[in-house]
Short mmCIF file of C-alpha atoms in Angstrom, two decimals:
data_model
loop_
_atom_site.label_atom_id
_atom_site.label_comp_id
_atom_site.label_asym_id
_atom_site.label_seq_id
_atom_site.Cartn_x
_atom_site.Cartn_y
_atom_site.Cartn_z
CA MET A 1091 -9.34 -19.83 13.67
CA ARG A 1092 -11.07 -21.19 10.15
CA ALA A 1093 -14.22 -22.74 9.38
CA PRO A 1094 -13.65 -25.93 7.65
CA ARG A 1095 -15.99 -25.53 4.75
CA SER A 1096 -14.19 -22.44 3.90
CA VAL A 1097 -11.22 -23.84 3.08
CA PRO A 1098 -12.60 -25.20 -0.53
CA ARG A 1099 -14.10 -22.01 -1.34
CA ALA A 1100 -10.72 -19.94 -0.47
CA ARG A 1101 -8.93 -21.73 -2.87
CA SER A 1102 -11.49 -21.57 -5.56
CA MET A 1103 -12.09 -17.76 -5.11
CA ARG A 1104 -7.92 -17.60 -5.51
CA LYS A 1105 -8.14 -19.34 -8.81
CA HIS A 1106 -11.15 -16.89 -10.24
CA PRO A 1107 -10.12 -13.36 -8.83
CA THR A 1108 -11.83 -10.57 -9.99
CA GLN A 1109 -10.07 -7.87 -11.78
CA GLY A 1110 -9.57 -5.56 -8.89
CA GLU A 1111 -8.35 -8.70 -6.94
CA ARG A 1112 -5.68 -9.28 -9.52
CA TRP A 1113 -4.50 -5.61 -9.48
CA VAL A 1114 -4.42 -5.12 -6.04
CA TRP A 1115 -2.75 -8.77 -5.61
CA LYS A 1116 0.16 -7.46 -7.99
CA ARG A 1117 1.00 -4.46 -5.56
CA LEU A 1118 0.87 -6.45 -2.49
CA ARG A 1119 2.39 -9.76 -3.09
CA GLY A 1120 6.04 -11.01 -2.51
CA GLY A 1121 6.09 -8.37 0.20
CA LYS A 1122 6.03 -5.56 -1.97
CA LEU A 1123 5.30 -3.22 0.62
CA GLY A 1124 7.11 -4.85 3.66
CA VAL A 1125 4.83 -7.20 4.76
CA LYS A 1126 3.25 -10.83 3.21
CA PHE A 1127 0.17 -10.61 2.07
CA ARG A 1128 -2.25 -13.87 1.86
CA ARG A 1129 -5.23 -13.68 -0.88
CA GLN A 1130 -8.93 -15.27 -0.01
CA HIS A 1131 -7.14 -15.93 3.59
CA PRO A 1132 -9.67 -17.65 5.79
CA PHE A 1133 -10.38 -16.50 9.15
CA GLY A 1134 -13.14 -17.98 11.63
CA PRO A 1135 -16.38 -17.71 9.72
CA TYR A 1136 -14.91 -15.40 6.97
CA ILE A 1137 -12.64 -15.36 4.08
CA LEU A 1138 -10.44 -11.85 3.98
CA ASP A 1139 -9.79 -10.31 0.29
CA PHE A 1140 -6.07 -9.71 1.23
CA TYR A 1141 -4.52 -10.11 4.98
CA SER A 1142 -1.22 -9.61 6.41
CA ASP A 1143 -0.71 -11.33 9.92
CA GLU A 1144 2.20 -9.45 11.13
CA ALA A 1145 0.98 -6.54 10.37
CA LYS A 1146 -2.71 -7.45 11.88
CA LEU A 1147 -3.92 -5.74 8.68
CA VAL A 1148 -7.00 -6.67 6.42
CA VAL A 1149 -7.90 -4.90 2.91
CA GLU A 1150 -11.16 -5.58 1.16
CA LEU A 1151 -12.60 -5.27 -1.94
CA ASP A 1152 -16.33 -4.50 -1.76
CA GLY A 1153 -18.43 -4.37 -5.27
CA ASP A 1154 -22.07 -3.74 -5.87
CA SER A 1155 -22.80 -6.86 -4.32
CA HIS A 1156 -22.20 -5.38 -0.78
CA GLU A 1157 -25.35 -2.64 -1.78
CA GLY A 1158 -27.87 -3.28 1.26
CA ARG A 1159 -25.36 -5.30 3.41
CA GLU A 1160 -23.96 -2.57 5.37
CA ALA A 1161 -25.42 -4.65 8.67
CA TYR A 1162 -23.39 -7.81 7.87
CA ASP A 1163 -20.55 -5.72 6.39
CA GLU A 1164 -20.37 -3.90 10.26
CA ARG A 1165 -20.74 -6.89 12.06
CA ARG A 1166 -17.99 -8.81 9.98
CA ALA A 1167 -15.52 -5.45 10.35
CA THR A 1168 -16.64 -5.81 14.28
CA TYR A 1169 -15.81 -9.54 14.52
CA LEU A 1170 -12.46 -9.22 12.87
CA ARG A 1171 -11.77 -6.14 15.47
CA SER A 1172 -12.10 -7.94 18.17
CA HIS A 1173 -9.43 -9.83 16.78
CA GLY A 1174 -7.30 -6.97 16.73
CA LEU A 1175 -7.29 -6.83 13.09
CA THR A 1176 -7.48 -3.34 11.07
CA VAL A 1177 -9.45 -3.34 7.68
CA LEU A 1178 -9.92 -1.35 5.42
CA ARG A 1179 -12.13 -1.33 2.40
CA PHE A 1180 -12.49 0.26 -1.22
CA HIS A 1181 -14.78 -0.46 -4.00
CA SER A 1182 -13.68 -3.52 -5.78
CA GLU A 1183 -13.47 -1.64 -9.05
CA ILE A 1184 -9.89 -0.50 -8.32
CA ARG A 1185 -7.67 -0.44 -11.16
CA ALA A 1186 -4.83 0.96 -12.54
CA GLU A 1187 -6.03 4.81 -13.42
CA ASP A 1188 -7.09 5.11 -9.80
CA GLY A 1189 -6.01 2.61 -7.68
CA ASP A 1190 -2.79 4.07 -6.60
CA LYS A 1191 -4.30 6.30 -3.62
CA GLU A 1192 -5.80 3.03 -2.09
CA ILE A 1193 -2.26 1.54 -2.09
CA GLU A 1194 -1.08 4.80 -0.86
CA ILE A 1195 -3.53 4.36 1.83
CA VAL A 1196 -2.23 0.96 2.81
CA ARG A 1197 1.13 2.23 3.08
CA GLU A 1198 -0.07 5.28 5.23
CA THR A 1199 -1.83 2.07 7.19
CA LEU A 1200 1.25 -0.24 7.37
CA ARG A 1201 3.84 2.76 8.20
CA ALA A 1202 1.46 4.31 11.41
CA LYS A 1203 1.47 0.48 12.57
CA GLY A 1204 5.59 1.21 12.53
CA PHE A 1205 6.58 -0.95 9.39
CA ALA A 1206 9.09 -0.36 7.23
CA VAL A 1207 7.33 0.30 3.92
CA PRO A 1208 9.45 0.50 0.55
CA ASP A 1209 9.19 3.54 -1.30
CA PRO A 1210 6.89 3.05 -4.55
CA ALA A 1211 9.77 4.72 -6.66
CA GLY A 1212 11.64 1.93 -5.79
#
């Protein structure tokens, strides 16, 4: 379900993450929330910022480049939902000062899907 040209682009995007992507990846990687996530994962014609196949969950970080692209984002979300995926969107300026609420939304979504999510305190 990958567009062949998206694989090299996804690799490049993994090598050059934004500050927000680095921050989120640090909290998702290695099964820290009880499920495996991939970053910059090709899916059909799109590249997903963060994707858990087992949870059918997509976490997208949208920056200023998404302004004025609401119709595109809605088509993309409709496509992903048509494949049984849940899509969470956050602003790309996520960081330690305010990002914990977004990670908590990811935790709550995983719990609602029936996954055992480790306590953030360890």
